[in-house]
PDB file of C-alpha atoms in Angstrom:
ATOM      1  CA  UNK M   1      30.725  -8.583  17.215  1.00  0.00           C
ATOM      2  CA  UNK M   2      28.560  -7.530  14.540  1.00  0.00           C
ATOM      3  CA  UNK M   3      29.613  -6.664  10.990  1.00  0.00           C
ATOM      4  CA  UNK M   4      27.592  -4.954   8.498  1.00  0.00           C
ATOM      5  CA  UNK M   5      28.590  -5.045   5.107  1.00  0.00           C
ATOM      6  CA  UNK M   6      28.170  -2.105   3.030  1.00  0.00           C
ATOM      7  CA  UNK M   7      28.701  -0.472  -0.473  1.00  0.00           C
ATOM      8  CA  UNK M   8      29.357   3.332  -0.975  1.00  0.00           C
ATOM      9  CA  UNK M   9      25.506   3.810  -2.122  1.00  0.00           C
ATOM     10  CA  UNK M  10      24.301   2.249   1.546  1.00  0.00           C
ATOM     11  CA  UNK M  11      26.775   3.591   3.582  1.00  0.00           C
ATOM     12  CA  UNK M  12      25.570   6.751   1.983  1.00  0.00           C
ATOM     13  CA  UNK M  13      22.475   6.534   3.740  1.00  0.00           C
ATOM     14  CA  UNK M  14      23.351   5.614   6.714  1.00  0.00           C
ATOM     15  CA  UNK M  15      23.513   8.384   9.177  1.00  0.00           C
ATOM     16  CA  UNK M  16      24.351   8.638  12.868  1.00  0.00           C
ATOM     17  CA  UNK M  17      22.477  11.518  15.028  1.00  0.00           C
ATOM     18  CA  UNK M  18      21.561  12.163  18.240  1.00  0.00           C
ATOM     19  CA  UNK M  19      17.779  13.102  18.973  1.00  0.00           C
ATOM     20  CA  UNK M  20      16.459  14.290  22.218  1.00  0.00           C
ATOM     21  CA  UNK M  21      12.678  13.424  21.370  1.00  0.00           C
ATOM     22  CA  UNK M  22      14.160  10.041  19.821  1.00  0.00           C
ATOM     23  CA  UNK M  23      15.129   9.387  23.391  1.00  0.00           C
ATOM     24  CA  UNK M  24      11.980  10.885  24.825  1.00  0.00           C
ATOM     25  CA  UNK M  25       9.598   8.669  22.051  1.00  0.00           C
ATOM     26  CA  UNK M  26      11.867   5.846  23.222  1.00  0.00           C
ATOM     27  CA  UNK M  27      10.889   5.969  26.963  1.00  0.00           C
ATOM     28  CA  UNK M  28       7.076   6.955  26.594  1.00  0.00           C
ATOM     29  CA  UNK M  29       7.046   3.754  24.292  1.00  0.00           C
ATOM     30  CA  UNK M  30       8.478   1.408  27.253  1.00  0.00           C
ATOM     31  CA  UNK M  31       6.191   3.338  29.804  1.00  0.00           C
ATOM     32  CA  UNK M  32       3.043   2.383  27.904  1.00  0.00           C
ATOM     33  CA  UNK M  33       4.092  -0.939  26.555  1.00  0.00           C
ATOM     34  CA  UNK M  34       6.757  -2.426  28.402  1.00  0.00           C
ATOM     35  CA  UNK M  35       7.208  -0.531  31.518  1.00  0.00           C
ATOM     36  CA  UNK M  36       8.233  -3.552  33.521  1.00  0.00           C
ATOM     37  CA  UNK M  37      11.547  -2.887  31.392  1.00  0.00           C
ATOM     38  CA  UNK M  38      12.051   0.293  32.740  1.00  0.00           C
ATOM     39  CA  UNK M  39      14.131   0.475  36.329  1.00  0.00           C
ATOM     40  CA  UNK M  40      11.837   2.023  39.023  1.00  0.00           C
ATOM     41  CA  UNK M  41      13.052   5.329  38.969  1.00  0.00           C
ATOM     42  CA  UNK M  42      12.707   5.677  35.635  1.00  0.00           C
ATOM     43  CA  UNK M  43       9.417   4.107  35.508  1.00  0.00           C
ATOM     44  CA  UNK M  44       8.185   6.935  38.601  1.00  0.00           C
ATOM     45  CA  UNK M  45       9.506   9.400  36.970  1.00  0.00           C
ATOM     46  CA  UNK M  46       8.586   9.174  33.549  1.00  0.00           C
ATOM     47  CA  UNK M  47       4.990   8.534  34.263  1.00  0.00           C
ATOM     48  CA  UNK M  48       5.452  11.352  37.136  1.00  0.00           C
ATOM     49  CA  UNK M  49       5.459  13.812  34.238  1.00  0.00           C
ATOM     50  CA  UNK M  50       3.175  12.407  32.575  1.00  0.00           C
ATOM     51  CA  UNK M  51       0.122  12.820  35.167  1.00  0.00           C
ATOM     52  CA  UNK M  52       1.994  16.379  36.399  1.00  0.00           C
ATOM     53  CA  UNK M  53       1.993  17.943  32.657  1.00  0.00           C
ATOM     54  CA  UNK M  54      -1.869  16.472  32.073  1.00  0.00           C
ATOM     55  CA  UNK M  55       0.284  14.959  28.923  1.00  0.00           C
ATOM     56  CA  UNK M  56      -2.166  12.418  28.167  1.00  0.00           C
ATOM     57  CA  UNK M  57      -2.194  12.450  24.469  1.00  0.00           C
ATOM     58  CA  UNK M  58       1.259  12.559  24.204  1.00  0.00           C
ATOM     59  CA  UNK M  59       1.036   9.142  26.493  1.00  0.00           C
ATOM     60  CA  UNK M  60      -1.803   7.488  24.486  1.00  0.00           C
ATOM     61  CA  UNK M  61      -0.063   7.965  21.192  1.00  0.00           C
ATOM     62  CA  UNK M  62       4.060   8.049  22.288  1.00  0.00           C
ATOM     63  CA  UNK M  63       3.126   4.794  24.384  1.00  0.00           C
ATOM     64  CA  UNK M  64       1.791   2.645  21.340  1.00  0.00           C
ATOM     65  CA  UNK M  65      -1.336   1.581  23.010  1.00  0.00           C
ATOM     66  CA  UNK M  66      -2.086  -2.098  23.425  1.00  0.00           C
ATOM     67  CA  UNK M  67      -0.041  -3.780  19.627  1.00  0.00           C
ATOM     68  CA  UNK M  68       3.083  -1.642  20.002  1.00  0.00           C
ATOM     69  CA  UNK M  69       2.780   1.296  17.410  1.00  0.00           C
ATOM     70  CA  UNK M  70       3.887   4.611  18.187  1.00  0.00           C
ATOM     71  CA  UNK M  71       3.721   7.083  14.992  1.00  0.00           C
ATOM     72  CA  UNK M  72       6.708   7.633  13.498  1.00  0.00           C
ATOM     73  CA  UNK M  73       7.020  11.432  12.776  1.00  0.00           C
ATOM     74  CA  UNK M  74       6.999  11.260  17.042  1.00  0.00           C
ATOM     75  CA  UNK M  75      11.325  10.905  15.573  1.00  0.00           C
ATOM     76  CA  UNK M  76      11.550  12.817  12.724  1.00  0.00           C
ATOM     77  CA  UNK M  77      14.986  13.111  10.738  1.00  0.00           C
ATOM     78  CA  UNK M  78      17.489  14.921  12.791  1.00  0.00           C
ATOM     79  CA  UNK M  79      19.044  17.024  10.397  1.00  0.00           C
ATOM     80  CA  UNK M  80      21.977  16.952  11.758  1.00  0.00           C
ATOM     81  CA  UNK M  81      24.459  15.064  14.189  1.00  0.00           C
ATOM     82  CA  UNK M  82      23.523  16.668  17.199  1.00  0.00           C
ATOM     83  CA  UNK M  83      19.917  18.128  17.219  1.00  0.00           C
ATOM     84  CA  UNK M  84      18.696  20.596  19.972  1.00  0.00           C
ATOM     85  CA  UNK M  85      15.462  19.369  20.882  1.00  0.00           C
ATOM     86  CA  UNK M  86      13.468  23.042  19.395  1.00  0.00           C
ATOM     87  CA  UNK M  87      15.070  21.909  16.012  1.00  0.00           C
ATOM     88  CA  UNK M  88      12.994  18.488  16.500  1.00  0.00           C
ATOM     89  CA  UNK M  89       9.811  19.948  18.408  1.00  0.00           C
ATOM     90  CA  UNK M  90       9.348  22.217  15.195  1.00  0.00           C
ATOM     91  CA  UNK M  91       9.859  19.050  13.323  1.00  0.00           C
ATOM     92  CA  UNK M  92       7.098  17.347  14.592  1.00  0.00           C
ATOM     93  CA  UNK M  93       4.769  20.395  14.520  1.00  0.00           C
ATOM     94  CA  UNK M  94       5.090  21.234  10.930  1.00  0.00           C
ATOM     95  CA  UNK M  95       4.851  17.193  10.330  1.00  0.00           C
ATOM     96  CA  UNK M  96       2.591  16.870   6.779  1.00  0.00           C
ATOM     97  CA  UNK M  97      -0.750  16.610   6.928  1.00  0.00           C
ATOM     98  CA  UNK M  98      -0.786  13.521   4.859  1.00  0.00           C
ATOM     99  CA  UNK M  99       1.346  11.561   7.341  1.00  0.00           C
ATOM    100  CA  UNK M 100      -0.118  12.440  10.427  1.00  0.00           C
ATOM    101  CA  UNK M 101      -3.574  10.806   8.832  1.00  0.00           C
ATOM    102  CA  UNK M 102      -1.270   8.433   7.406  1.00  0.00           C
ATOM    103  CA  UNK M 103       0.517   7.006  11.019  1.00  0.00           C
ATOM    104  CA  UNK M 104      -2.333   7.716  12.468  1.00  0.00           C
ATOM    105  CA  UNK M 105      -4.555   6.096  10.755  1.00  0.00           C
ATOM    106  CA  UNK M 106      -2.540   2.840  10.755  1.00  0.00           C
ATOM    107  CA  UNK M 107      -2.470   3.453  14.304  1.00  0.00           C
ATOM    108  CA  UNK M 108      -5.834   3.458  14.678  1.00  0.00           C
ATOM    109  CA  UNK M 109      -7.307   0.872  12.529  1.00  0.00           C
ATOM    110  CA  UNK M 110      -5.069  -2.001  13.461  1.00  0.00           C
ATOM    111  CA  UNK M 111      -0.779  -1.111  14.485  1.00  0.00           C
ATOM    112  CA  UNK M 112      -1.942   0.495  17.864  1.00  0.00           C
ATOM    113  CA  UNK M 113      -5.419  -0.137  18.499  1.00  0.00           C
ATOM    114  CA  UNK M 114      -7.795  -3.205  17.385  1.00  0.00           C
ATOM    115  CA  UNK M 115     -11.114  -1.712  16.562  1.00  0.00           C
ATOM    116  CA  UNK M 116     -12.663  -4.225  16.780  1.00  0.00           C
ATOM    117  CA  UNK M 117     -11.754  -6.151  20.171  1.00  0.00           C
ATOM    118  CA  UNK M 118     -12.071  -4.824  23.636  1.00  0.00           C
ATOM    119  CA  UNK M 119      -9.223  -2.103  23.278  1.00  0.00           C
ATOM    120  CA  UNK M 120     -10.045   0.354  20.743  1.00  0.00           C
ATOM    121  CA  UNK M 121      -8.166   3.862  20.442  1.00  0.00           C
ATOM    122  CA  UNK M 122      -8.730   5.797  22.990  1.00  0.00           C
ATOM    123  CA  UNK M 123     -11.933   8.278  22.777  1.00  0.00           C
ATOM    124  CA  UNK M 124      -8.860  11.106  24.019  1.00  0.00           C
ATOM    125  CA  UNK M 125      -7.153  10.406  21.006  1.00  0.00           C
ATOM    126  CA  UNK M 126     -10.205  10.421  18.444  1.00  0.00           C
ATOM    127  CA  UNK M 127     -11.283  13.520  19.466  1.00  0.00           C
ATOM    128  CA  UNK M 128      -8.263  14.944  18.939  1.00  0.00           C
ATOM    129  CA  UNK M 129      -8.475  13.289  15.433  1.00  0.00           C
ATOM    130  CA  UNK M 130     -11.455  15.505  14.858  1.00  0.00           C
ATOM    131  CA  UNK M 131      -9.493  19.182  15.704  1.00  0.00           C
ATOM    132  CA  UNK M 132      -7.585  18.233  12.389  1.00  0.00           C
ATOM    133  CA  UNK M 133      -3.963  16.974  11.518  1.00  0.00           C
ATOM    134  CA  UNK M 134      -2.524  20.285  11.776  1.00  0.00           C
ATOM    135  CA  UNK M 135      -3.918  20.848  15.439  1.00  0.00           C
ATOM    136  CA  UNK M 136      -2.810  16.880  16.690  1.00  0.00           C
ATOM    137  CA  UNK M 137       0.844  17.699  15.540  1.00  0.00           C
ATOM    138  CA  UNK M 138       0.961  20.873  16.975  1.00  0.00           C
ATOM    139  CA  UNK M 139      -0.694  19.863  20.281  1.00  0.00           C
ATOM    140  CA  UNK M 140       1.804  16.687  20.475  1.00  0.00           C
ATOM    141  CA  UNK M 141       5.014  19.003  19.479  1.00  0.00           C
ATOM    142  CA  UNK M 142       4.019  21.067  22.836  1.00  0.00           C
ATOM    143  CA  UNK M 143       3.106  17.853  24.744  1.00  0.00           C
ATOM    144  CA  UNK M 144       6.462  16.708  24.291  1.00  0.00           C
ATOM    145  CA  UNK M 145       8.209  20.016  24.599  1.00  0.00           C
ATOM    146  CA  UNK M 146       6.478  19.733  28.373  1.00  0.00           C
ATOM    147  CA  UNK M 147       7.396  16.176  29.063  1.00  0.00           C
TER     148      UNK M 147
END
């Protein structure tokens, strides 16, 4: 058993929701970091739809490349208990500017990817860097709209 102790102001702020792209963020994670965590089904099918959509962005970035770090506005704040999954696709569209370069730049220089070693971020994902924050959130929105 686990107990959690809490005072009005943090149970407050605690809030219990149900995401479909939380789910989906959750699997593309263990496919590209931990995929011998996955059952095989899962595992076929998961990267199945990854190869079948050409979703390789969305698999580069969702699968936290080689140190574990997917971005988090991949889960944004489900408004509400039960989300429908356009709800959270617009979400991650219209993500700010300022954190997409924020996430991803953490992502890049050190959280995902080690410049520096002998896995740097993939060239798919810096050129979608270059297209603008606007166009990567929008592009990764419909990549996980397909998965």
């Amino acid at each position: 058993m686990i107990r959690i102790r809490l005072g009005a102001r943090g149970l407050g702020n605690v809030r219990f929701a149900v995401s479909p792209v939380g789910s989906a963020k959750d699997l593309l994670r263990l496919v590209g970091f931990s995929p011998g965590t996955l059952t095989p089904p899962w595992r076929t099918r998961a990267a199945g739809a990854l190869s079948r959509h050409r979703l390789g962005l969305l698999a580069v970035v969702g699968g936290g490349g080689p140190l574990g770090y997917a971005p988090d506005f991949l889960r944004p704040e489900p408004p509400g208990f039960l989300t429908d999954i356009d709800t959270a696709l617009h979400q991650i569209a219209t993500t700010p500017r300022e954190r997409v370069r924020y996430e991803l730049t953490e992502a890049v220089n050190g959280h995902s990817w080690d410049p520096g070693s002998s896995h740097p971020p993939p060239r798919q994902l810096l050129r979608a860097l270059d297209r603008g924050e606007d166009h990567f959130a929008h592009r990764l929105a419909d990549e996980m709209a397909r998965f």
